[in-house]
Amino acid sequence: MQALTLGVALGVSALFVLLAWKAHEAMAGLRANLAVEAFFDPDVASQDASAIVDQNVKSLPGVSRVIFISKEQALQDYARMSGENPEQVLGVNPLPASVKIFLAEPTARSAQNLEASLRNIPKVQEIKSNAPLIGIMESRSHAIDRIAVILCALLLLAAFFYALTAARHGVEVRRETIHALTRMGATRWMVHAPMILYSSLVGIMGGVIGMGILLLIHEQVLAAMSDVFVVSLTSRECIIGCGVLVVSGFAISVVAGILNFQRERA
Protein backbone atom coordinates (compact mmCIF):
# COMPACT_ATOMS: atom_id res chain seq x y z
CA MET A 1 0.00 0.00 0.00
CA GLN A 2 2.87 2.37 0.77
CA ALA A 3 4.44 1.73 -2.64
CA LEU A 4 1.09 2.11 -4.40
CA THR A 5 0.23 5.34 -2.57
CA LEU A 6 3.67 6.76 -3.24
CA GLY A 7 3.46 5.65 -6.87
CA VAL A 8 0.11 7.38 -7.38
CA ALA A 9 1.40 10.59 -5.81
CA LEU A 10 4.57 10.53 -7.90
CA GLY A 11 2.74 9.58 -11.10
CA VAL A 12 0.11 12.32 -10.78
CA SER A 13 2.80 14.85 -9.81
CA ALA A 14 4.82 13.88 -12.88
CA LEU A 15 1.68 14.26 -15.00
CA PHE A 16 1.14 17.81 -13.75
CA VAL A 17 4.80 18.64 -14.35
CA LEU A 18 4.62 17.16 -17.87
CA LEU A 19 1.49 19.12 -18.79
CA ALA A 20 2.92 22.35 -17.38
CA TRP A 21 6.21 21.78 -19.18
CA LYS A 22 4.58 21.08 -22.55
CA ALA A 23 2.21 24.03 -22.14
CA HIS A 24 5.17 26.24 -21.26
CA GLU A 25 7.03 25.05 -24.38
CA ALA A 26 3.97 25.61 -26.58
CA MET A 27 3.45 29.16 -25.29
CA ALA A 28 7.15 29.90 -25.60
CA GLY A 29 7.01 28.76 -29.23
CA LEU A 30 4.00 30.97 -29.91
CA ARG A 31 5.69 33.97 -28.28
CA ALA A 32 8.81 33.35 -30.37
CA ASN A 33 6.75 33.79 -33.55
CA LEU A 34 5.35 37.15 -32.45
CA ALA A 35 7.24 40.08 -33.92
CA VAL A 36 7.57 43.79 -33.35
CA GLU A 37 7.03 45.58 -36.67
CA ALA A 38 8.43 49.02 -37.45
CA PHE A 39 7.19 51.06 -40.44
CA PHE A 40 9.36 53.73 -42.02
CA ASP A 41 8.20 57.02 -43.43
CA PRO A 42 6.68 56.40 -46.91
CA ASP A 43 9.09 58.94 -48.36
CA VAL A 44 12.10 56.84 -47.31
CA ALA A 45 13.44 54.76 -50.20
CA SER A 46 13.81 51.02 -49.74
CA GLN A 47 17.60 51.24 -50.03
CA ASP A 48 17.81 53.86 -47.29
CA ALA A 49 15.45 51.91 -45.05
CA SER A 50 17.54 48.77 -45.53
CA ALA A 51 20.65 50.69 -44.53
CA ILE A 52 18.93 51.94 -41.37
CA VAL A 53 17.95 48.39 -40.51
CA ASP A 54 21.51 47.14 -40.95
CA GLN A 55 23.06 49.96 -38.94
CA ASN A 56 20.50 50.63 -36.21
CA VAL A 57 18.03 47.78 -35.85
CA LYS A 58 20.11 44.62 -36.08
CA SER A 59 22.46 45.86 -33.37
CA LEU A 60 19.69 46.40 -30.81
CA PRO A 61 19.96 44.17 -27.70
CA GLY A 62 17.67 41.16 -27.57
CA VAL A 63 17.10 40.92 -31.33
CA SER A 64 17.38 37.39 -32.71
CA ARG A 65 16.51 38.02 -36.37
CA VAL A 66 14.89 40.61 -38.62
CA ILE A 67 12.90 40.44 -41.84
CA PHE A 68 13.09 43.54 -44.04
CA ILE A 69 10.13 44.32 -46.30
CA SER A 70 10.85 46.82 -49.03
CA LYS A 71 8.32 49.28 -50.47
CA GLU A 72 8.14 47.20 -53.65
CA GLN A 73 7.52 43.98 -51.80
CA ALA A 74 4.87 45.64 -49.63
CA LEU A 75 3.12 46.86 -52.79
CA GLN A 76 3.21 43.38 -54.32
CA ASP A 77 1.83 41.81 -51.15
CA TYR A 78 -0.95 44.39 -50.94
CA ALA A 79 -1.88 43.94 -54.60
CA ARG A 80 -1.94 40.16 -54.22
CA MET A 81 -4.18 40.24 -51.14
CA SER A 82 -6.55 43.05 -52.16
CA GLY A 83 -6.47 42.77 -55.95
CA GLU A 84 -5.80 46.52 -56.20
CA ASN A 85 -2.66 48.42 -57.17
CA PRO A 86 -2.59 51.88 -55.54
CA GLU A 87 0.52 52.86 -57.53
CA GLN A 88 -1.48 52.76 -60.77
CA VAL A 89 -4.08 55.08 -59.25
CA LEU A 90 -1.80 57.50 -57.39
CA GLY A 91 1.19 57.32 -59.66
CA VAL A 92 3.51 56.63 -56.71
CA ASN A 93 3.96 53.80 -54.25
CA PRO A 94 2.32 55.03 -50.99
CA LEU A 95 3.30 51.99 -48.95
CA PRO A 96 6.25 52.27 -46.56
CA ALA A 97 9.15 49.92 -46.11
CA SER A 98 9.04 48.00 -42.84
CA VAL A 99 10.97 45.53 -40.76
CA LYS A 100 9.79 42.64 -38.61
CA ILE A 101 11.91 42.09 -35.52
CA PHE A 102 11.90 38.82 -33.57
CA LEU A 103 13.12 38.70 -29.99
CA ALA A 104 15.63 36.26 -28.55
CA GLU A 105 13.71 36.32 -25.23
CA PRO A 106 10.08 37.08 -26.15
CA THR A 107 8.79 38.67 -22.96
CA ALA A 108 6.49 41.64 -22.49
CA ARG A 109 9.29 43.72 -20.95
CA SER A 110 11.76 42.97 -23.75
CA ALA A 111 9.09 43.85 -26.34
CA GLN A 112 8.41 47.16 -24.60
CA ASN A 113 12.12 47.94 -24.38
CA LEU A 114 12.56 47.16 -28.06
CA GLU A 115 9.60 49.35 -28.95
CA ALA A 116 11.12 52.24 -26.98
CA SER A 117 14.46 51.78 -28.75
CA LEU A 118 12.81 51.74 -32.17
CA ARG A 119 11.10 55.06 -31.50
CA ASN A 120 14.53 56.66 -31.18
CA ILE A 121 15.59 55.50 -34.65
CA PRO A 122 15.20 58.21 -37.30
CA LYS A 123 12.71 57.77 -40.14
CA VAL A 124 10.65 55.22 -38.14
CA GLN A 125 7.07 56.48 -38.30
CA GLU A 126 4.95 53.74 -36.70
CA ILE A 127 5.51 50.69 -34.53
CA LYS A 128 3.18 47.76 -34.06
CA SER A 129 3.95 45.53 -31.10
CA ASN A 130 2.41 42.38 -29.66
CA ALA A 131 3.64 43.24 -26.16
CA PRO A 132 0.14 42.98 -24.58
CA LEU A 133 -0.44 39.55 -26.15
CA ILE A 134 3.05 38.41 -25.13
CA GLY A 135 2.33 39.61 -21.59
CA ILE A 136 -0.94 37.66 -21.44
CA MET A 137 0.73 34.46 -22.69
CA GLU A 138 3.63 34.97 -20.30
CA SER A 139 1.33 35.44 -17.29
CA ARG A 140 -0.70 32.35 -18.21
CA SER A 141 2.47 30.33 -18.56
CA HIS A 142 3.61 31.43 -15.10
CA ALA A 143 0.14 30.65 -13.69
CA ILE A 144 0.30 27.10 -15.08
CA ASP A 145 3.77 26.67 -13.56
CA ARG A 146 2.55 27.85 -10.14
CA ILE A 147 -0.47 25.53 -10.22
CA ALA A 148 1.77 22.57 -11.09
CA VAL A 149 4.22 23.42 -8.29
CA ILE A 150 1.46 23.78 -5.69
CA LEU A 151 -0.33 20.55 -6.65
CA CYS A 152 2.92 18.58 -6.83
CA ALA A 153 4.04 19.92 -3.45
CA LEU A 154 0.73 18.94 -1.84
CA LEU A 155 0.79 15.45 -3.35
CA LEU A 156 4.40 14.80 -2.39
CA LEU A 157 3.81 16.18 1.11
CA ALA A 158 0.85 13.86 1.53
CA ALA A 159 2.95 10.93 0.26
CA PHE A 160 5.74 11.83 2.71
CA PHE A 161 3.42 11.89 5.71
CA TYR A 162 1.88 8.61 4.61
CA ALA A 163 5.37 7.09 4.36
CA LEU A 164 6.15 8.45 7.83
CA THR A 165 2.95 6.96 9.22
CA ALA A 166 3.69 3.63 7.52
CA ALA A 167 7.19 3.58 9.03
CA ARG A 168 5.79 4.21 12.50
CA HIS A 169 3.18 1.52 11.98
CA GLY A 170 5.94 -0.88 10.96
CA VAL A 171 7.79 -0.15 14.18
CA GLU A 172 4.65 -0.74 16.25
CA VAL A 173 3.98 -4.06 14.50
CA ARG A 174 7.55 -5.20 15.18
CA ARG A 175 7.64 -3.86 18.72
CA GLU A 176 8.03 -7.28 20.35
CA THR A 177 10.67 -8.36 17.84
CA ILE A 178 12.59 -5.13 18.37
CA HIS A 179 12.42 -5.62 22.13
CA ALA A 180 13.74 -9.19 21.80
CA LEU A 181 16.61 -8.13 19.53
CA THR A 182 17.51 -5.31 21.90
CA ARG A 183 17.63 -7.77 24.83
CA MET A 184 19.99 -9.91 22.74
CA GLY A 185 22.41 -6.99 22.40
CA ALA A 186 21.44 -5.54 19.04
CA THR A 187 21.91 -1.79 18.69
CA ARG A 188 19.09 0.49 17.60
CA TRP A 189 20.77 1.02 14.25
CA MET A 190 21.02 -2.73 13.68
CA VAL A 191 17.34 -3.03 14.51
CA HIS A 192 16.13 -0.14 12.36
CA ALA A 193 18.53 -0.49 9.40
CA PRO A 194 16.50 -3.33 7.80
CA MET A 195 13.33 -1.23 8.09
CA ILE A 196 15.05 1.76 6.49
CA LEU A 197 16.30 -0.52 3.72
CA TYR A 198 12.78 -1.86 3.32
CA SER A 199 11.46 1.72 3.08
CA SER A 200 14.05 2.57 0.42
CA LEU A 201 13.00 -0.45 -1.65
CA VAL A 202 9.37 0.59 -1.25
CA GLY A 203 10.30 4.09 -2.45
CA ILE A 204 12.07 2.71 -5.51
CA MET A 205 9.05 0.53 -6.27
CA GLY A 206 6.80 3.56 -5.82
CA GLY A 207 8.88 5.49 -8.37
CA VAL A 208 8.56 2.63 -10.87
CA ILE A 209 4.80 2.48 -10.26
CA GLY A 210 4.57 6.25 -10.72
CA MET A 211 6.36 6.03 -14.06
CA GLY A 212 4.02 3.23 -15.10
CA ILE A 213 0.99 5.37 -14.21
CA LEU A 214 2.41 8.29 -16.18
CA LEU A 215 3.05 6.13 -19.25
CA LEU A 216 -0.41 4.59 -18.97
CA ILE A 217 -2.09 8.00 -18.87
CA HIS A 218 0.14 9.19 -21.71
CA GLU A 219 -0.74 6.26 -23.96
CA GLN A 220 -4.44 5.93 -23.12
CA VAL A 221 -5.53 9.53 -22.51
CA LEU A 222 -3.03 12.09 -23.80
CA ALA A 223 -2.44 10.24 -27.07
CA ALA A 224 -6.18 10.39 -27.77
CA MET A 225 -6.09 14.18 -27.28
CA SER A 226 -3.25 14.71 -29.75
CA ASP A 227 -5.52 16.65 -32.12
CA VAL A 228 -6.20 19.19 -29.36
CA PHE A 229 -3.04 19.24 -27.26
CA VAL A 230 0.08 17.38 -28.34
CA VAL A 231 2.02 15.85 -25.45
CA SER A 232 4.78 13.50 -26.57
CA LEU A 233 7.53 11.76 -24.62
CA THR A 234 10.79 10.74 -26.21
CA SER A 235 12.79 7.74 -25.03
CA ARG A 236 15.34 10.06 -23.43
CA GLU A 237 12.60 11.93 -21.56
CA CYS A 238 11.11 8.65 -20.35
CA ILE A 239 14.48 7.49 -19.00
CA ILE A 240 15.11 10.81 -17.27
CA GLY A 241 11.56 10.87 -15.88
CA CYS A 242 11.86 7.33 -14.55
CA GLY A 243 15.15 8.20 -12.89
CA VAL A 244 13.71 11.31 -11.26
CA LEU A 245 10.65 9.43 -9.97
CA VAL A 246 12.74 6.56 -8.60
CA VAL A 247 15.13 8.95 -6.85
CA SER A 248 12.20 10.99 -5.49
CA GLY A 249 10.45 7.90 -4.15
CA PHE A 250 13.70 6.64 -2.64
CA ALA A 251 14.39 10.01 -0.98
CA ILE A 252 10.88 10.36 0.46
CA SER A 253 10.86 6.86 1.93
CA VAL A 254 14.40 7.00 3.31
CA VAL A 255 13.85 10.41 4.92
CA ALA A 256 10.61 9.15 6.49
CA GLY A 257 12.40 6.04 7.80
CA ILE A 258 15.33 8.06 9.21
CA LEU A 259 13.00 10.55 10.91
CA ASN A 260 11.10 7.68 12.47
CA PHE A 261 14.41 6.16 13.63
CA GLN A 262 15.42 9.49 15.20
CA ARG A 263 12.06 9.69 16.96
CA GLU A 264 12.40 6.18 18.38
CA ARG A 265 15.94 6.93 19.55
CA ALA A 266 14.79 10.11 21.29
Tab-separated table of C-alpha atoms in Angstrom:
chain	number	residue	atom	x	y	z
A	1	MET	CA	0.000	0.000	0.000
A	2	GLN	CA	2.867	2.372	0.771
A	3	ALA	CA	4.441	1.735	-2.643
A	4	LEU	CA	1.087	2.111	-4.399
A	5	THR	CA	0.226	5.339	-2.568
A	6	LEU	CA	3.669	6.762	-3.242
A	7	GLY	CA	3.462	5.649	-6.874
A	8	VAL	CA	0.107	7.375	-7.382
A	9	ALA	CA	1.399	10.588	-5.809
A	10	LEU	CA	4.565	10.528	-7.903
A	11	GLY	CA	2.739	9.580	-11.104
A	12	VAL	CA	0.113	12.317	-10.779
A	13	SER	CA	2.797	14.848	-9.812
A	14	ALA	CA	4.819	13.879	-12.883
A	15	LEU	CA	1.682	14.263	-14.996
A	16	PHE	CA	1.138	17.814	-13.746
A	17	VAL	CA	4.798	18.643	-14.355
A	18	LEU	CA	4.620	17.163	-17.870
A	19	LEU	CA	1.489	19.116	-18.785
A	20	ALA	CA	2.915	22.345	-17.379
A	21	TRP	CA	6.214	21.783	-19.176
A	22	LYS	CA	4.580	21.084	-22.551
A	23	ALA	CA	2.206	24.025	-22.140
A	24	HIS	CA	5.174	26.236	-21.261
A	25	GLU	CA	7.033	25.053	-24.376
A	26	ALA	CA	3.974	25.610	-26.578
A	27	MET	CA	3.445	29.156	-25.290
A	28	ALA	CA	7.151	29.902	-25.602
A	29	GLY	CA	7.010	28.757	-29.229
A	30	LEU	CA	4.003	30.965	-29.906
A	31	ARG	CA	5.686	33.968	-28.283
A	32	ALA	CA	8.808	33.354	-30.370
A	33	ASN	CA	6.749	33.789	-33.553
A	34	LEU	CA	5.348	37.147	-32.453
A	35	ALA	CA	7.242	40.078	-33.922
A	36	VAL	CA	7.571	43.794	-33.348
A	37	GLU	CA	7.027	45.577	-36.671
A	38	ALA	CA	8.427	49.020	-37.455
A	39	PHE	CA	7.194	51.056	-40.437
A	40	PHE	CA	9.357	53.734	-42.017
A	41	ASP	CA	8.196	57.025	-43.428
A	42	PRO	CA	6.682	56.395	-46.910
A	43	ASP	CA	9.092	58.942	-48.362
A	44	VAL	CA	12.100	56.839	-47.308
A	45	ALA	CA	13.440	54.760	-50.196
A	46	SER	CA	13.814	51.018	-49.735
A	47	GLN	CA	17.598	51.236	-50.035
A	48	ASP	CA	17.813	53.865	-47.285
A	49	ALA	CA	15.448	51.913	-45.051
A	50	SER	CA	17.536	48.773	-45.534
A	51	ALA	CA	20.652	50.687	-44.534
A	52	ILE	CA	18.932	51.939	-41.373
A	53	VAL	CA	17.951	48.385	-40.513
A	54	ASP	CA	21.512	47.139	-40.952
A	55	GLN	CA	23.058	49.965	-38.945
A	56	ASN	CA	20.498	50.633	-36.213
A	57	VAL	CA	18.033	47.778	-35.850
A	58	LYS	CA	20.111	44.618	-36.077
A	59	SER	CA	22.465	45.856	-33.373
A	60	LEU	CA	19.689	46.397	-30.808
A	61	PRO	CA	19.956	44.174	-27.697
A	62	GLY	CA	17.669	41.159	-27.569
A	63	VAL	CA	17.103	40.923	-31.330
A	64	SER	CA	17.378	37.392	-32.709
A	65	ARG	CA	16.505	38.022	-36.372
A	66	VAL	CA	14.889	40.606	-38.619
A	67	ILE	CA	12.897	40.442	-41.835
A	68	PHE	CA	13.086	43.543	-44.036
A	69	ILE	CA	10.132	44.317	-46.297
A	70	SER	CA	10.846	46.822	-49.033
A	71	LYS	CA	8.320	49.284	-50.471
A	72	GLU	CA	8.138	47.204	-53.647
A	73	GLN	CA	7.520	43.976	-51.805
A	74	ALA	CA	4.867	45.640	-49.634
A	75	LEU	CA	3.124	46.858	-52.787
A	76	GLN	CA	3.211	43.375	-54.320
A	77	ASP	CA	1.834	41.812	-51.147
A	78	TYR	CA	-0.954	44.393	-50.940
A	79	ALA	CA	-1.876	43.937	-54.601
A	80	ARG	CA	-1.941	40.164	-54.221
A	81	MET	CA	-4.182	40.240	-51.142
A	82	SER	CA	-6.549	43.049	-52.161
A	83	GLY	CA	-6.472	42.767	-55.946
A	84	GLU	CA	-5.795	46.517	-56.202
A	85	ASN	CA	-2.662	48.419	-57.166
A	86	PRO	CA	-2.588	51.880	-55.537
A	87	GLU	CA	0.517	52.865	-57.531
A	88	GLN	CA	-1.477	52.758	-60.766
A	89	VAL	CA	-4.082	55.076	-59.252
A	90	LEU	CA	-1.804	57.497	-57.394
A	91	GLY	CA	1.192	57.321	-59.665
A	92	VAL	CA	3.513	56.628	-56.714
A	93	ASN	CA	3.956	53.805	-54.253
A	94	PRO	CA	2.323	55.028	-50.987
A	95	LEU	CA	3.300	51.988	-48.946
A	96	PRO	CA	6.249	52.273	-46.564
A	97	ALA	CA	9.149	49.918	-46.107
A	98	SER	CA	9.044	48.005	-42.839
A	99	VAL	CA	10.965	45.533	-40.756
A	100	LYS	CA	9.786	42.639	-38.606
A	101	ILE	CA	11.913	42.088	-35.520
A	102	PHE	CA	11.904	38.818	-33.570
A	103	LEU	CA	13.120	38.700	-29.985
A	104	ALA	CA	15.627	36.262	-28.548
A	105	GLU	CA	13.708	36.319	-25.228
A	106	PRO	CA	10.084	37.078	-26.153
A	107	THR	CA	8.791	38.673	-22.959
A	108	ALA	CA	6.489	41.635	-22.488
A	109	ARG	CA	9.287	43.717	-20.952
A	110	SER	CA	11.760	42.970	-23.752
A	111	ALA	CA	9.093	43.846	-26.339
A	112	GLN	CA	8.408	47.161	-24.596
A	113	ASN	CA	12.123	47.939	-24.376
A	114	LEU	CA	12.561	47.161	-28.055
A	115	GLU	CA	9.603	49.350	-28.947
A	116	ALA	CA	11.118	52.243	-26.983
A	117	SER	CA	14.462	51.781	-28.753
A	118	LEU	CA	12.808	51.743	-32.174
A	119	ARG	CA	11.099	55.063	-31.500
A	120	ASN	CA	14.534	56.659	-31.184
A	121	ILE	CA	15.590	55.501	-34.648
A	122	PRO	CA	15.201	58.210	-37.301
A	123	LYS	CA	12.712	57.773	-40.145
A	124	VAL	CA	10.650	55.225	-38.140
A	125	GLN	CA	7.071	56.483	-38.300
A	126	GLU	CA	4.952	53.741	-36.701
A	127	ILE	CA	5.515	50.691	-34.527
A	128	LYS	CA	3.181	47.755	-34.058
A	129	SER	CA	3.949	45.527	-31.098
A	130	ASN	CA	2.410	42.381	-29.663
A	131	ALA	CA	3.642	43.242	-26.159
A	132	PRO	CA	0.137	42.975	-24.580
A	133	LEU	CA	-0.437	39.552	-26.148
A	134	ILE	CA	3.050	38.413	-25.133
A	135	GLY	CA	2.331	39.605	-21.591
A	136	ILE	CA	-0.940	37.656	-21.440
A	137	MET	CA	0.729	34.464	-22.686
A	138	GLU	CA	3.626	34.975	-20.298
A	139	SER	CA	1.327	35.441	-17.290
A	140	ARG	CA	-0.700	32.355	-18.207
A	141	SER	CA	2.473	30.330	-18.565
A	142	HIS	CA	3.605	31.426	-15.102
A	143	ALA	CA	0.144	30.649	-13.692
A	144	ILE	CA	0.301	27.101	-15.078
A	145	ASP	CA	3.770	26.666	-13.558
A	146	ARG	CA	2.546	27.853	-10.136
A	147	ILE	CA	-0.469	25.531	-10.223
A	148	ALA	CA	1.768	22.573	-11.092
A	149	VAL	CA	4.221	23.423	-8.293
A	150	ILE	CA	1.458	23.782	-5.690
A	151	LEU	CA	-0.328	20.555	-6.650
A	152	CYS	CA	2.923	18.582	-6.832
A	153	ALA	CA	4.037	19.918	-3.452
A	154	LEU	CA	0.726	18.940	-1.841
A	155	LEU	CA	0.786	15.450	-3.351
A	156	LEU	CA	4.403	14.804	-2.391
A	157	LEU	CA	3.813	16.182	1.107
A	158	ALA	CA	0.849	13.859	1.532
A	159	ALA	CA	2.954	10.932	0.265
A	160	PHE	CA	5.737	11.826	2.709
A	161	PHE	CA	3.422	11.888	5.711
A	162	TYR	CA	1.883	8.605	4.605
A	163	ALA	CA	5.371	7.090	4.359
A	164	LEU	CA	6.155	8.453	7.830
A	165	THR	CA	2.952	6.962	9.218
A	166	ALA	CA	3.687	3.628	7.521
A	167	ALA	CA	7.187	3.584	9.031
A	168	ARG	CA	5.791	4.212	12.504
A	169	HIS	CA	3.180	1.520	11.978
A	170	GLY	CA	5.944	-0.883	10.962
A	171	VAL	CA	7.791	-0.151	14.180
A	172	GLU	CA	4.651	-0.744	16.250
A	173	VAL	CA	3.983	-4.062	14.503
A	174	ARG	CA	7.552	-5.195	15.177
A	175	ARG	CA	7.642	-3.862	18.721
A	176	GLU	CA	8.028	-7.276	20.352
A	177	THR	CA	10.665	-8.364	17.837
A	178	ILE	CA	12.587	-5.125	18.370
A	179	HIS	CA	12.421	-5.618	22.126
A	180	ALA	CA	13.738	-9.189	21.802
A	181	LEU	CA	16.606	-8.125	19.529
A	182	THR	CA	17.508	-5.311	21.902
A	183	ARG	CA	17.633	-7.766	24.834
A	184	MET	CA	19.986	-9.913	22.740
A	185	GLY	CA	22.413	-6.988	22.404
A	186	ALA	CA	21.439	-5.542	19.042
A	187	THR	CA	21.913	-1.787	18.686
A	188	ARG	CA	19.088	0.491	17.596
A	189	TRP	CA	20.767	1.017	14.252
A	190	MET	CA	21.023	-2.735	13.685
A	191	VAL	CA	17.336	-3.033	14.507
A	192	HIS	CA	16.127	-0.141	12.363
A	193	ALA	CA	18.525	-0.487	9.404
A	194	PRO	CA	16.501	-3.332	7.801
A	195	MET	CA	13.328	-1.234	8.088
A	196	ILE	CA	15.049	1.764	6.491
A	197	LEU	CA	16.302	-0.520	3.717
A	198	TYR	CA	12.777	-1.856	3.317
A	199	SER	CA	11.459	1.724	3.080
A	200	SER	CA	14.046	2.566	0.421
A	201	LEU	CA	12.999	-0.453	-1.646
A	202	VAL	CA	9.370	0.587	-1.251
A	203	GLY	CA	10.302	4.089	-2.446
A	204	ILE	CA	12.069	2.706	-5.514
A	205	MET	CA	9.054	0.529	-6.267
A	206	GLY	CA	6.799	3.560	-5.819
A	207	GLY	CA	8.882	5.485	-8.374
A	208	VAL	CA	8.557	2.635	-10.868
A	209	ILE	CA	4.795	2.484	-10.262
A	210	GLY	CA	4.572	6.252	-10.716
A	211	MET	CA	6.359	6.034	-14.059
A	212	GLY	CA	4.017	3.233	-15.103
A	213	ILE	CA	0.991	5.371	-14.211
A	214	LEU	CA	2.413	8.293	-16.182
A	215	LEU	CA	3.049	6.133	-19.255
A	216	LEU	CA	-0.406	4.590	-18.968
A	217	ILE	CA	-2.093	8.000	-18.873
A	218	HIS	CA	0.138	9.185	-21.712
A	219	GLU	CA	-0.738	6.259	-23.956
A	220	GLN	CA	-4.440	5.930	-23.115
A	221	VAL	CA	-5.525	9.531	-22.512
A	222	LEU	CA	-3.026	12.088	-23.796
A	223	ALA	CA	-2.437	10.245	-27.069
A	224	ALA	CA	-6.178	10.386	-27.774
A	225	MET	CA	-6.089	14.181	-27.278
A	226	SER	CA	-3.245	14.706	-29.752
A	227	ASP	CA	-5.523	16.647	-32.122
A	228	VAL	CA	-6.197	19.192	-29.360
A	229	PHE	CA	-3.037	19.239	-27.256
A	230	VAL	CA	0.083	17.380	-28.342
A	231	VAL	CA	2.019	15.848	-25.446
A	232	SER	CA	4.776	13.504	-26.569
A	233	LEU	CA	7.526	11.764	-24.620
A	234	THR	CA	10.790	10.737	-26.208
A	235	SER	CA	12.794	7.735	-25.033
A	236	ARG	CA	15.344	10.057	-23.429
A	237	GLU	CA	12.601	11.931	-21.559
A	238	CYS	CA	11.113	8.647	-20.347
A	239	ILE	CA	14.481	7.491	-19.000
A	240	ILE	CA	15.107	10.811	-17.267
A	241	GLY	CA	11.561	10.871	-15.878
A	242	CYS	CA	11.859	7.332	-14.548
A	243	GLY	CA	15.152	8.195	-12.886
A	244	VAL	CA	13.706	11.315	-11.262
A	245	LEU	CA	10.651	9.434	-9.966
A	246	VAL	CA	12.739	6.564	-8.597
A	247	VAL	CA	15.127	8.951	-6.853
A	248	SER	CA	12.202	10.995	-5.492
A	249	GLY	CA	10.451	7.899	-4.153
A	250	PHE	CA	13.703	6.641	-2.639
A	251	ALA	CA	14.391	10.014	-0.981
A	252	ILE	CA	10.880	10.356	0.456
A	253	SER	CA	10.856	6.858	1.926
A	254	VAL	CA	14.403	7.004	3.310
A	255	VAL	CA	13.850	10.411	4.923
A	256	ALA	CA	10.611	9.146	6.489
A	257	GLY	CA	12.405	6.038	7.797
A	258	ILE	CA	15.327	8.064	9.208
A	259	LEU	CA	13.003	10.545	10.911
A	260	ASN	CA	11.101	7.681	12.473
A	261	PHE	CA	14.413	6.162	13.629
A	262	GLN	CA	15.420	9.487	15.197
A	263	ARG	CA	12.056	9.685	16.956
A	264	GLU	CA	12.403	6.180	18.382
A	265	ARG	CA	15.943	6.928	19.552
A	266	ALA	CA	14.789	10.106	21.285
